[in-house]
Tab-separated table of C-alpha atoms and ligand atoms in Angstrom:
chain	number	residue	atom	x	y	z
A	424	MET	CA	-13.031	-1.564	-31.769
A	425	THR	CA	-11.598	1.715	-30.454
A	426	GLU	CA	-8.964	1.409	-27.791
A	427	LEU	CA	-10.122	2.153	-24.253
A	428	THR	CA	-8.490	4.961	-22.310
A	429	GLN	CA	-8.943	6.457	-18.839
A	430	VAL	CA	-11.868	8.590	-20.056
A	431	ASN	CA	-13.833	5.373	-20.475
A	432	ALA	CA	-15.769	3.645	-17.719
A	433	PRO	CA	-16.856	0.370	-19.325
A	434	ILE	CA	-19.204	-0.883	-16.587
A	435	TYR	CA	-20.874	2.486	-16.207
A	436	GLU	CA	-21.229	2.801	-19.988
A	437	ALA	CA	-22.685	-0.715	-20.238
A	438	LEU	CA	-25.235	0.086	-17.518
A	439	ARG	CA	-26.309	3.231	-19.363
A	440	ARG	CA	-26.757	1.216	-22.553
A	441	PHE	CA	-28.620	-1.452	-20.613
A	442	ARG	CA	-31.001	1.117	-19.117
A	443	ARG	CA	-31.970	2.261	-22.599
A	444	MET	CA	-32.714	-1.338	-23.666
A	445	ARG	CA	-35.766	-1.622	-21.373
A	446	VAL	CA	-35.271	-5.361	-20.844
A	447	VAL	CA	-38.212	-7.060	-19.090
A	448	PRO	CA	-36.801	-8.658	-15.925
A	449	PHE	CA	-37.693	-12.236	-15.124
A	450	ASP	CA	-34.528	-12.599	-13.061
A	451	VAL	CA	-33.373	-11.396	-9.654
A	452	PRO	CA	-33.321	-8.992	-7.891
A	453	GLY	CA	-36.993	-9.418	-7.118
A	454	HIS	CA	-37.696	-5.698	-6.659
A	455	LYS	CA	-37.786	-5.569	-10.501
A	456	ARG	CA	-36.118	-2.191	-11.079
A	457	GLY	CA	-37.699	-0.906	-7.881
A	458	ARG	CA	-41.351	-1.363	-8.883
A	459	GLY	CA	-41.824	-4.131	-6.330
A	460	ASN	CA	-40.587	-2.033	-3.404
A	461	MET	CA	-41.788	1.538	-3.762
A	462	GLU	CA	-40.760	2.755	-0.311
A	463	LEU	CA	-37.174	1.722	-1.010
A	464	THR	CA	-37.353	3.242	-4.487
A	465	GLU	CA	-38.626	6.539	-3.103
A	466	PHE	CA	-35.781	6.481	-0.610
A	467	LEU	CA	-32.939	5.570	-2.981
A	468	GLY	CA	-34.352	6.944	-6.225
A	469	GLU	CA	-35.441	5.247	-9.438
A	470	ASP	CA	-32.087	5.846	-11.144
A	471	CYS	CA	-30.392	3.825	-8.472
A	472	MET	CA	-32.908	0.941	-8.400
A	473	ASN	CA	-32.840	0.734	-12.195
A	474	VAL	CA	-29.229	-0.324	-12.196
A	475	ASP	CA	-29.411	-2.623	-9.194
A	476	VAL	CA	-29.320	-5.611	-11.509
A	477	ASN	CA	-27.764	-9.039	-11.656
A	478	SER	CA	-24.923	-10.291	-13.852
A	479	MET	CA	-25.945	-11.002	-17.456
A	480	LYS	CA	-24.207	-11.144	-20.798
A	481	PRO	CA	-24.196	-7.397	-21.606
A	482	LEU	CA	-22.963	-6.594	-18.086
A	483	ASP	CA	-20.390	-9.373	-17.613
A	484	ASN	CA	-19.859	-11.348	-14.393
A	485	LEU	CA	-17.446	-10.436	-11.608
A	486	CYS	CA	-16.647	-14.069	-10.856
A	487	HIS	CA	-15.415	-14.697	-14.389
A	488	PRO	CA	-15.011	-11.395	-16.228
A	489	VAL	CA	-14.667	-11.525	-20.000
A	490	SER	CA	-16.042	-8.200	-21.280
A	491	VAL	CA	-16.916	-4.904	-19.607
A	492	ILE	CA	-15.703	-5.865	-16.110
A	493	LYS	CA	-12.481	-7.220	-17.585
A	494	ASP	CA	-12.004	-3.932	-19.475
A	495	ALA	CA	-12.747	-1.871	-16.384
A	496	GLU	CA	-10.246	-3.924	-14.376
A	497	MET	CA	-7.613	-3.416	-17.042
A	498	LEU	CA	-8.145	0.365	-16.903
A	499	ALA	CA	-7.893	0.267	-13.105
A	500	ALA	CA	-4.625	-1.675	-13.336
A	501	GLN	CA	-3.237	0.923	-15.745
A	502	ALA	CA	-4.351	3.840	-13.556
A	503	PHE	CA	-2.654	2.330	-10.479
A	504	GLY	CA	0.484	1.073	-12.231
A	505	ALA	CA	-0.389	-2.586	-11.542
A	506	ALA	CA	-0.053	-5.627	-13.783
A	507	ASN	CA	-3.631	-6.628	-12.901
A	508	ALA	CA	-6.483	-5.313	-10.777
A	509	PHE	CA	-9.648	-6.883	-9.449
A	510	PHE	CA	-12.825	-5.103	-8.415
A	511	MET	CA	-13.817	-6.147	-4.895
A	512	VAL	CA	-17.336	-5.791	-3.484
A	513	GLY	CA	-16.748	-7.207	0.001
A	514	GLY	CA	-14.747	-4.252	1.277
A	515	THR	CA	-11.010	-4.149	1.756
A	516	THR	CA	-11.606	-6.913	4.268
A	517	SER	CA	-12.163	-9.330	1.389
A	518	ALA	CA	-9.132	-7.959	-0.463
A	519	VAL	CA	-6.875	-8.423	2.578
A	520	GLN	CA	-8.238	-11.912	3.155
A	521	SER	CA	-7.780	-12.874	-0.489
A	522	MET	CA	-4.152	-11.770	-0.603
A	523	ILE	CA	-3.326	-13.781	2.493
A	524	MET	CA	-5.282	-16.791	1.194
A	525	TYR	CA	-3.301	-16.517	-2.052
A	526	ALA	CA	0.071	-16.449	-0.300
A	527	CYS	CA	-0.482	-18.924	2.547
A	528	LYS	CA	-2.042	-22.251	3.252
A	529	GLU	CA	-2.398	-24.106	6.540
A	530	GLY	CA	0.766	-23.968	8.630
A	531	ASP	CA	2.583	-21.432	6.421
A	532	LYS	CA	4.264	-18.551	8.213
A	533	ILE	CA	3.537	-14.917	7.416
A	534	ILE	CA	5.533	-12.019	8.847
A	535	MET	CA	3.323	-9.072	9.788
A	536	PRO	CA	3.198	-6.134	12.154
A	537	ARG	CA	0.877	-6.814	15.093
A	538	ASN	CA	-0.977	-3.525	14.479
A	539	VAL	CA	-2.763	-4.964	11.457
A	540	HIS	CA	-6.480	-4.615	10.885
A	541	ARG	CA	-8.659	-7.478	12.128
A	542	SER	CA	-9.248	-8.637	8.532
A	543	ALA	CA	-5.634	-9.823	8.375
A	544	ILE	CA	-5.874	-11.867	11.563
A	545	ASN	CA	-9.274	-13.159	10.430
A	546	ALA	CA	-7.484	-14.449	7.346
A	547	LEU	CA	-5.139	-16.422	9.590
A	548	ILE	CA	-8.177	-18.143	11.084
A	549	LEU	CA	-9.522	-18.868	7.607
A	550	THR	CA	-6.251	-20.211	6.210
A	551	GLY	CA	-4.555	-21.670	9.262
A	552	ALA	CA	-1.462	-19.585	8.461
A	553	VAL	CA	0.788	-18.801	11.408
A	554	PRO	CA	1.728	-15.196	12.185
A	555	VAL	CA	5.259	-14.116	12.939
A	556	TYR	CA	4.473	-10.785	14.536
A	557	VAL	CA	6.844	-7.893	14.344
A	558	ASN	CA	6.024	-5.672	17.286
A	559	PRO	CA	6.037	-2.183	15.837
A	560	ASP	CA	8.010	0.581	17.499
A	561	VAL	CA	5.836	2.801	19.646
A	562	ASN	CA	6.051	6.583	19.812
A	563	LYS	CA	6.158	7.017	23.587
A	564	GLN	CA	4.823	10.567	23.537
A	565	LEU	CA	1.801	9.852	21.323
A	566	GLY	CA	1.323	6.276	22.495
A	567	ILE	CA	0.807	5.063	18.941
A	568	ALA	CA	2.234	2.060	17.147
A	569	LEU	CA	4.498	2.981	14.240
A	570	GLY	CA	5.716	1.099	11.181
A	571	MET	CA	8.070	-1.895	11.179
A	572	SER	CA	11.754	-1.002	11.288
A	573	VAL	CA	13.961	-2.626	8.639
A	574	ALA	CA	16.114	-4.223	11.345
A	575	GLN	CA	13.014	-5.869	12.875
A	576	VAL	CA	12.006	-7.237	9.484
A	577	GLU	CA	15.557	-8.509	8.850
A	578	GLN	CA	15.506	-10.284	12.178
A	579	ALA	CA	12.095	-11.847	11.499
A	580	ILE	CA	13.339	-13.077	8.108
A	581	ARG	CA	16.551	-14.437	9.636
A	582	GLU	CA	14.605	-16.330	12.287
A	583	ASN	CA	11.900	-17.500	9.848
A	584	PRO	CA	13.517	-18.071	6.442
A	585	ASP	CA	10.631	-20.404	5.576
A	586	ALA	CA	7.980	-17.630	5.835
A	587	LYS	CA	5.917	-17.303	2.678
A	588	ALA	CA	5.069	-13.619	2.818
A	589	ILE	CA	5.496	-10.294	4.583
A	590	MET	CA	2.564	-7.998	5.140
A	591	VAL	CA	2.949	-4.229	5.504
A	592	ASN	CA	0.522	-1.402	6.397
A	593	ASN	CA	0.950	1.480	3.943
A	594	PRO	CA	0.103	3.667	5.825
A	595	THR	CA	-1.245	2.933	9.303
A	596	TYR	CA	-4.531	4.563	10.285
A	597	TYR	CA	-2.495	7.434	11.722
A	598	GLY	CA	-0.642	8.006	8.428
A	599	ILE	CA	2.666	6.321	9.246
A	600	CYS	CA	4.633	4.346	6.628
A	601	SER	CA	7.443	1.803	6.867
A	602	ASP	CA	10.318	1.700	4.368
A	603	LEU	CA	8.286	-0.301	1.882
A	604	ARG	CA	10.923	-0.329	-0.888
A	605	ARG	CA	13.610	-1.752	1.371
A	606	ILE	CA	11.253	-4.280	2.975
A	607	THR	CA	10.162	-5.411	-0.496
A	608	GLU	CA	13.781	-5.891	-1.592
A	609	LEU	CA	14.524	-7.907	1.531
A	610	ALA	CA	11.429	-10.066	1.137
A	611	HIS	CA	12.090	-10.762	-2.522
A	612	ALA	CA	15.719	-11.599	-1.845
A	613	HIS	CA	14.402	-14.344	0.436
A	614	GLY	CA	11.669	-15.555	-1.926
A	615	MET	CA	8.797	-14.084	0.088
A	616	LEU	CA	5.774	-12.273	-1.332
A	617	VAL	CA	4.992	-8.737	-0.196
A	618	LEU	CA	1.344	-8.058	0.670
A	619	VAL	CA	0.360	-4.473	1.390
A	620	ASP	CA	-2.689	-3.213	3.250
A	621	GLU	CA	-3.295	0.115	1.496
A	622	ALA	CA	-6.779	0.615	2.919
A	623	HIS	CA	-5.706	4.154	3.782
A	624	GLY	CA	-3.407	4.750	0.837
A	625	THR	CA	-5.548	5.012	-2.317
A	626	HIS	CA	-4.511	8.646	-2.824
A	627	PHE	CA	-0.791	7.752	-2.761
A	628	TYR	CA	-1.272	6.713	-6.394
A	629	PHE	CA	-2.296	10.243	-7.390
A	630	GLY	CA	0.134	12.801	-6.011
A	631	ASP	CA	3.787	13.767	-6.003
A	632	ASN	CA	4.286	14.333	-2.305
A	633	PHE	CA	2.792	11.140	-0.954
A	634	PRO	CA	4.651	8.077	0.339
A	635	VAL	CA	5.613	5.430	-2.205
A	636	THR	CA	2.802	3.145	-3.368
A	637	ALA	CA	2.886	-0.628	-3.087
A	638	MET	CA	2.994	-1.051	-6.841
A	639	ALA	CA	5.799	1.510	-7.315
A	640	ALA	CA	7.784	-0.155	-4.526
A	641	GLY	CA	7.606	-3.462	-6.386
A	642	ALA	CA	5.308	-5.167	-3.850
A	643	ASP	CA	3.262	-8.108	-5.091
A	644	ILE	CA	-0.303	-7.482	-3.931
A	645	ALA	CA	-2.090	-4.454	-2.481
A	646	SER	CA	-5.549	-3.998	-0.977
A	647	VAL	CA	-6.782	-0.509	-1.717
A	648	SER	CA	-9.905	1.021	-0.154
A	649	MET	CA	-11.338	3.011	-3.026
A	650	HIS	CA	-14.291	3.732	-0.765
A	651	LYS	CA	-12.084	5.598	1.669
A	652	SER	CA	-10.052	8.345	-0.026
A	653	GLY	CA	-10.951	7.191	-3.569
A	654	GLY	CA	-14.549	8.410	-3.463
A	655	SER	CA	-16.393	5.195	-4.469
A	656	LEU	CA	-19.353	3.690	-2.601
A	657	THR	CA	-18.850	2.088	0.797
A	658	GLN	CA	-17.650	-1.525	0.567
A	659	SER	CA	-15.976	-1.191	-2.855
A	660	SER	CA	-12.217	-1.786	-3.133
A	661	PHE	CA	-9.423	-2.779	-5.490
A	662	LEU	CA	-7.008	-5.656	-5.269
A	663	LEU	CA	-3.855	-4.744	-7.195
A	664	MET	CA	-1.249	-7.240	-8.352
A	665	GLY	CA	2.311	-7.022	-9.642
A	666	GLU	CA	3.890	-9.090	-12.424
A	667	ARG	CA	4.827	-12.141	-10.383
A	668	VAL	CA	1.275	-12.794	-9.141
A	669	ASN	CA	-0.809	-15.361	-11.012
A	670	ALA	CA	-3.985	-13.331	-11.464
A	671	ASP	CA	-5.993	-16.317	-12.700
A	672	TYR	CA	-5.227	-18.284	-9.545
A	673	MET	CA	-5.977	-15.157	-7.497
A	674	ARG	CA	-9.431	-15.011	-9.124
A	675	GLN	CA	-10.082	-18.559	-7.951
A	676	VAL	CA	-8.984	-17.625	-4.443
A	677	ILE	CA	-11.259	-14.567	-4.408
A	678	ASN	CA	-14.159	-16.706	-5.615
A	679	LEU	CA	-13.826	-18.954	-2.559
A	680	THR	CA	-15.559	-16.301	-0.475
A	681	GLN	CA	-16.864	-13.671	-2.880
A	682	THR	CA	-20.581	-13.229	-3.538
A	683	THR	CA	-21.945	-14.556	-6.845
A	684	SER	CA	-24.287	-11.531	-6.943
A	685	ALA	CA	-21.907	-8.573	-7.090
A	686	SER	CA	-23.673	-5.224	-6.805
A	687	TYR	CA	-23.529	-3.128	-9.968
A	688	LEU	CA	-23.942	-0.056	-7.809
A	689	LEU	CA	-20.588	-0.880	-6.235
A	690	LEU	CA	-18.971	-1.948	-9.505
A	691	SER	CA	-20.033	1.178	-11.377
A	692	SER	CA	-18.941	3.345	-8.477
A	693	LEU	CA	-15.465	1.806	-8.690
A	694	ASP	CA	-15.386	2.345	-12.431
A	695	ILE	CA	-16.498	5.993	-12.275
A	696	SER	CA	-14.209	6.765	-9.337
A	697	ARG	CA	-11.185	5.248	-11.069
A	698	LYS	CA	-11.890	7.429	-14.097
A	699	ARG	CA	-12.218	10.500	-11.869
A	700	LEU	CA	-8.949	9.791	-10.058
A	701	ALA	CA	-7.078	9.000	-13.266
A	702	LEU	CA	-8.248	12.248	-14.873
A	703	SER	CA	-8.158	14.637	-11.910
A	704	GLY	CA	-6.741	12.792	-8.893
A	705	ARG	CA	-3.643	14.961	-8.634
A	706	GLU	CA	-5.672	18.137	-8.439
A	707	ILE	CA	-8.172	16.566	-6.010
A	708	PHE	CA	-5.517	15.383	-3.567
A	709	ALA	CA	-3.458	18.577	-3.822
A	710	LYS	CA	-6.551	20.407	-2.519
A	711	THR	CA	-7.066	17.783	0.191
A	712	VAL	CA	-3.503	18.203	1.414
A	713	GLU	CA	-3.822	21.984	1.379
A	714	MET	CA	-6.884	21.734	3.640
A	715	ALA	CA	-5.208	19.224	5.958
A	716	GLU	CA	-2.099	21.426	6.269
A	717	TYR	CA	-4.230	24.463	7.062
A	718	ALA	CA	-6.235	22.572	9.695
A	719	ARG	CA	-3.038	21.175	11.228
A	720	SER	CA	-1.444	24.548	11.607
A	721	GLU	CA	-4.589	26.157	13.098
A	722	ILE	CA	-5.121	23.259	15.537
A	723	ASN	CA	-1.514	23.455	16.690
A	724	ASP	CA	-2.003	27.203	17.267
A	725	ILE	CA	-4.847	26.446	19.724
A	726	GLY	CA	-2.246	24.978	22.090
A	727	GLY	CA	-2.375	21.655	23.912
A	728	TYR	CA	-3.483	19.595	20.938
A	729	TYR	CA	-0.729	18.218	18.737
A	730	ALA	CA	-1.637	17.714	15.073
A	731	TYR	CA	1.392	15.795	13.878
A	732	SER	CA	3.012	15.468	10.510
A	733	ARG	CA	6.287	14.859	8.719
A	734	GLU	CA	8.403	16.149	11.628
A	735	LEU	CA	7.893	12.668	13.139
A	736	ILE	CA	9.840	11.008	10.314
A	737	ASN	CA	12.830	9.090	11.702
A	738	GLY	CA	14.115	7.349	8.575
A	739	ASP	CA	12.963	3.913	9.745
A	740	SER	CA	9.806	3.009	11.721
A	741	ILE	CA	8.366	6.329	10.563
A	742	TYR	CA	9.934	6.253	7.141
A	743	ASP	CA	7.274	8.525	5.679
A	744	PHE	CA	4.047	10.263	6.683
A	745	ASP	CA	0.788	10.814	4.816
A	746	VAL	CA	0.162	14.563	5.045
A	747	SER	CA	-3.467	14.234	3.947
A	748	LYS	CA	-4.278	12.687	7.331
A	749	LEU	CA	-5.348	14.946	10.165
A	750	SER	CA	-4.298	12.964	13.233
A	751	VAL	CA	-4.374	14.907	16.493
A	752	PHE	CA	-2.950	13.960	19.880
A	753	THR	CA	-5.438	15.102	22.519
A	754	LEU	CA	-4.053	14.010	25.908
A	755	PRO	CA	-2.323	17.341	26.678
A	756	VAL	CA	-5.766	19.007	26.931
A	757	GLY	CA	-6.701	16.348	29.486
A	758	LEU	CA	-9.115	14.482	27.216
A	759	ALA	CA	-8.878	11.023	25.705
A	760	GLY	CA	-9.267	10.952	21.935
A	761	ILE	CA	-12.542	9.074	22.322
A	762	GLU	CA	-13.864	11.827	24.636
A	763	VAL	CA	-13.069	14.498	22.051
A	764	TYR	CA	-14.677	12.279	19.390
A	765	ASP	CA	-17.883	12.029	21.453
A	766	LEU	CA	-17.912	15.738	22.361
A	767	LEU	CA	-17.498	16.752	18.722
A	768	ARG	CA	-20.538	14.694	17.770
A	769	ASP	CA	-22.759	15.319	20.797
A	770	GLU	CA	-22.043	19.015	21.363
A	771	TYR	CA	-21.027	20.234	17.910
A	772	ASP	CA	-22.679	17.857	15.391
A	773	ILE	CA	-19.291	16.952	13.936
A	774	GLN	CA	-18.595	13.307	13.106
A	775	ILE	CA	-14.921	12.412	12.809
A	776	GLU	CA	-13.383	9.122	11.694
A	777	PHE	CA	-12.225	7.850	15.050
A	778	GLY	CA	-11.059	8.642	18.513
A	779	ASP	CA	-8.977	6.258	20.579
A	780	ILE	CA	-7.138	6.522	23.845
A	781	GLY	CA	-4.926	9.468	22.972
A	782	ASN	CA	-5.718	10.561	19.431
A	783	ILE	CA	-8.424	11.572	17.019
A	784	LEU	CA	-8.448	11.300	13.258
A	785	ALA	CA	-10.492	13.669	11.137
A	786	TYR	CA	-10.777	12.402	7.594
A	787	ILE	CA	-10.175	15.222	5.128
A	788	SER	CA	-11.261	14.874	1.514
A	789	VAL	CA	-12.013	17.008	-1.488
A	790	GLY	CA	-15.653	16.908	-0.377
A	791	ASP	CA	-14.781	19.166	2.582
A	792	ARG	CA	-15.350	22.900	2.455
A	793	LYS	CA	-13.195	25.556	4.063
A	794	ARG	CA	-16.070	26.515	6.360
A	795	ASP	CA	-16.393	22.913	7.621
A	796	ILE	CA	-12.694	22.890	8.451
A	797	GLU	CA	-13.124	26.207	10.314
A	798	ARG	CA	-16.001	24.636	12.249
A	799	LEU	CA	-13.835	21.705	13.295
A	800	ILE	CA	-11.017	24.008	14.392
A	801	SER	CA	-13.285	26.258	16.446
A	802	ALA	CA	-15.072	23.248	18.020
A	803	LEU	CA	-11.704	21.840	19.127
A	804	SER	CA	-10.780	25.205	20.567
A	805	GLU	CA	-14.057	25.409	22.493
A	806	ILE	CA	-13.756	21.813	23.712
A	807	LYS	CA	-10.403	22.652	25.194
A	808	ARG	CA	-11.869	25.712	26.963
A	809	ARG	CA	-15.098	24.046	28.167
A	810	PHE	CA	-13.991	20.496	28.927
A	811	GLY	CA	-10.185	20.503	29.138
A	812	ARG	CA	-8.606	19.302	32.379
A	813	THR	CA	-5.251	18.214	33.667
A	814	GLY	CA	-4.339	14.879	32.207
A	815	ALA	CA	-3.137	13.210	35.401
A	816	ASP	CA	-5.372	10.113	35.243
A	817	MET	CA	-4.963	9.474	31.523
A	818	LEU	CA	-3.721	6.195	30.122
A	819	SER	CA	-1.186	6.960	27.445
A	820	HIS	CA	-0.429	3.988	25.270
A	821	GLU	CA	-2.315	2.395	22.422
A	822	TYR	CA	-0.195	-0.674	21.876
A	823	ILE	CA	0.560	-3.604	24.160
A	824	ALA	CA	2.876	-6.237	22.689
A	825	PRO	CA	0.983	-9.549	22.682
A	826	VAL	CA	2.195	-12.871	24.031
A	827	VAL	CA	1.140	-15.401	21.388
A	828	THR	CA	0.746	-18.940	22.672
A	829	GLU	CA	-1.395	-20.556	19.947
A	830	ALA	CA	-1.980	-19.910	16.241
A	831	PRO	CA	-5.198	-17.883	15.757
A	832	ARG	CA	-7.077	-20.675	13.972
A	833	LYS	CA	-6.227	-23.295	16.590
A	834	ALA	CA	-7.345	-21.016	19.422
A	835	PHE	CA	-10.505	-19.875	17.640
A	836	TYR	CA	-11.739	-23.434	17.068
A	837	ALA	CA	-10.479	-24.883	20.378
A	838	ASP	CA	-12.696	-25.958	23.288
A	839	LYS	CA	-13.332	-22.858	25.332
A	840	VAL	CA	-15.017	-21.506	28.428
A	841	SER	CA	-16.409	-18.091	29.201
A	842	VAL	CA	-14.938	-16.284	32.226
A	843	PRO	CA	-15.537	-12.818	33.737
A	844	LEU	CA	-13.071	-10.251	32.358
A	845	ASP	CA	-11.622	-9.684	35.838
A	846	GLU	CA	-10.821	-13.375	36.231
A	847	SER	CA	-9.255	-13.838	32.800
A	848	ALA	CA	-5.624	-12.842	33.541
A	849	GLY	CA	-3.177	-15.636	32.782
A	850	LYS	CA	-5.603	-17.400	30.416
A	851	VAL	CA	-5.393	-17.670	26.625
A	852	CYS	CA	-8.030	-15.715	24.726
A	853	THR	CA	-9.913	-17.473	21.911
A	854	GLU	CA	-11.610	-14.414	20.428
A	855	PHE	CA	-10.905	-10.830	19.363
A	856	VAL	CA	-11.234	-7.734	21.500
A	857	MET	CA	-10.864	-4.396	19.757
A	858	CYS	CA	-12.041	-0.813	19.597
A	859	TYR	CA	-13.758	-0.108	16.306
A	860	PRO	CA	-12.473	1.942	14.611
A	861	PRO	CA	-9.528	1.454	14.228
A	862	GLY	CA	-10.239	-2.304	14.399
A	863	ILE	CA	-6.717	-3.273	15.456
A	864	PRO	CA	-7.088	-6.115	17.949
A	865	ILE	CA	-6.131	-5.495	21.574
A	866	LEU	CA	-6.397	-9.261	21.911
A	867	ALA	CA	-6.559	-11.839	19.121
A	868	PRO	CA	-7.319	-15.565	19.388
A	869	GLY	CA	-4.334	-17.415	20.853
A	870	GLU	CA	-2.947	-14.510	22.916
A	871	LEU	CA	-2.289	-14.453	26.641
A	872	ILE	CA	-4.545	-12.167	28.694
A	873	THR	CA	-2.547	-10.032	31.122
A	874	GLN	CA	-3.639	-7.662	33.886
A	875	GLU	CA	-2.323	-4.758	31.784
A	876	ILE	CA	-4.608	-5.768	28.912
A	877	ILE	CA	-7.614	-6.105	31.252
A	878	GLU	CA	-6.976	-2.595	32.614
A	879	TYR	CA	-6.686	-1.295	29.056
A	880	ILE	CA	-10.002	-2.880	28.027
A	881	LYS	CA	-11.754	-1.501	31.112
A	882	TYR	CA	-10.332	1.967	30.504
A	883	ALA	CA	-11.348	1.933	26.824
A	884	LYS	CA	-14.881	0.837	27.805
A	885	GLU	CA	-15.129	3.521	30.475
A	886	LYS	CA	-14.038	6.207	28.013
A	887	GLY	CA	-16.742	5.080	25.579
A	888	CYS	CA	-14.717	3.256	22.873
A	889	GLN	CA	-16.961	1.095	20.714
A	890	MET	CA	-15.685	-2.355	21.614
A	891	THR	CA	-16.253	-5.351	19.343
A	892	GLY	CA	-15.110	-8.887	18.654
A	893	THR	CA	-16.310	-10.859	21.672
A	894	GLU	CA	-19.162	-13.332	21.871
A	895	ASP	CA	-20.394	-11.436	24.947
A	896	ILE	CA	-21.761	-8.248	23.418
A	897	ASN	CA	-21.186	-6.334	26.697
A	898	ILE	CA	-17.500	-7.368	26.915
A	899	GLU	CA	-17.955	-8.414	30.536
A	900	ARG	CA	-16.803	-11.972	29.854
A	901	LEU	CA	-14.096	-13.400	27.615
A	902	ASN	CA	-13.852	-16.800	25.948
A	903	VAL	CA	-10.613	-18.525	26.935
A	904	LEU	CA	-8.979	-21.893	26.264
A	905	LYS	CA	-10.406	-24.666	28.428
B	718	PLP	C1	-5.978	-0.855	7.772
B	718	PLP	C2	-7.297	-1.426	7.337
B	718	PLP	N1	-7.326	-2.533	6.582
B	718	PLP	C3	-8.470	-3.079	6.157
B	718	PLP	C4	-9.680	-2.518	6.469
B	718	PLP	C5	-10.940	-3.182	6.008
B	718	PLP	O1	-11.648	-2.358	5.137
B	718	PLP	P1	-13.204	-2.527	4.878
B	718	PLP	O2	-13.906	-1.832	5.998
B	718	PLP	O3	-13.391	-1.870	3.543
B	718	PLP	O4	-13.540	-3.969	4.835
B	718	PLP	C6	-9.722	-1.342	7.270
B	718	PLP	C7	-10.998	-0.728	7.635
B	718	PLP	O5	-11.096	0.288	8.244
B	718	PLP	C8	-8.495	-0.793	7.713
B	718	PLP	O6	-8.471	0.289	8.495
């Protein structure tokens, strides 16, 4: 057998071979290569339906890989500098949940910044693990939560030497990184695992001027959204592991919640995208950064807007910055980020990644063209001229430090009552409230509801943030502890 290298894509190659075999399907999926659902086949194309197949010997099985999936995972591990890698088909959500389920069982403590994605707090409900939140520093001007400072992590370790793991965002949605190397050293010195949410950091593995990757920093497990900057299909991700992680046990943990019918569309997209990044990732992301830098400089020349970058670095809670991100502070033009987000879509047919209270994030990738970037810049300039106002009534901060009274799992499953939002101050919330994106909870189960939080929720609703998490779809009532 010839040795596999990064030019190979074993799942993709197996699917191509399989297509030529013309096997008669008496198995699921029931659309039988698309013939049983012609409208869908016309929509998605025969080539796509042909490879929407189930696990079988020639194609391996994600739950217990022994051939082409195993090979593809080995190539992914090599490309990302990991000891092992798993293909994930339930989004980075399932990767984040699996790494926490690996590290913690009921009652175990995990140190994490509070500005984690909801998937991490969901995992605390699933496992019964108890969070030790590190409240991130906040940049007062931009109103955004930053990374964890090393001193905060040291203090959390000192006060909780029995914690099993530390979780780190690398980077945050806005592109901000903590000192991952130092945090990893500290955690390991105290026998704790380091779990890294790299949903927004896939490209760090393929460039010289990006922040350090989880695997290079010596972290134990990383959840990497290939479907974000890596170019694979939506919902496909990698779980990367370092040497000290028992990959076979991790597979069992993943299989607790993973589908037994993994999509070969997603698996092949991961395989092909890994090959593409391994062969040309450096070139791809160099172009991405060039476009982001150009956009940043032009947007800053408009005046008012602030497209921020590495000048924010402070050696600690902003240890590094991801220059491929185009995060823009909008409040100086008198518009909330969410208002600019809506105006871009409604008036200029431009869809950006997210807008929150004070910022927008435009996702730049190699798929962008110079003329699209010019369109974004001129739309922002026009928005300022047509809709800009003085920012007197604007709320400025994105992060309110929570008061945690119960562990998330206990609160989520506790007896509860539903109360009007305006009457909820002083009560303990049993559900999530968040703007999506970015999906960082404003309130999580077990946290005290304060008047400040109520005002924040009302403001976010009024500005048009897409709110999620509550049982009441209109977010007029909240579930609280009885
Ligand atoms: C920081 C972070 N972690 C995890 C996730 C979950 O990723 P997915 O949507 O692939 O499940 C997201 C999604 O946006 C995210 O922003």
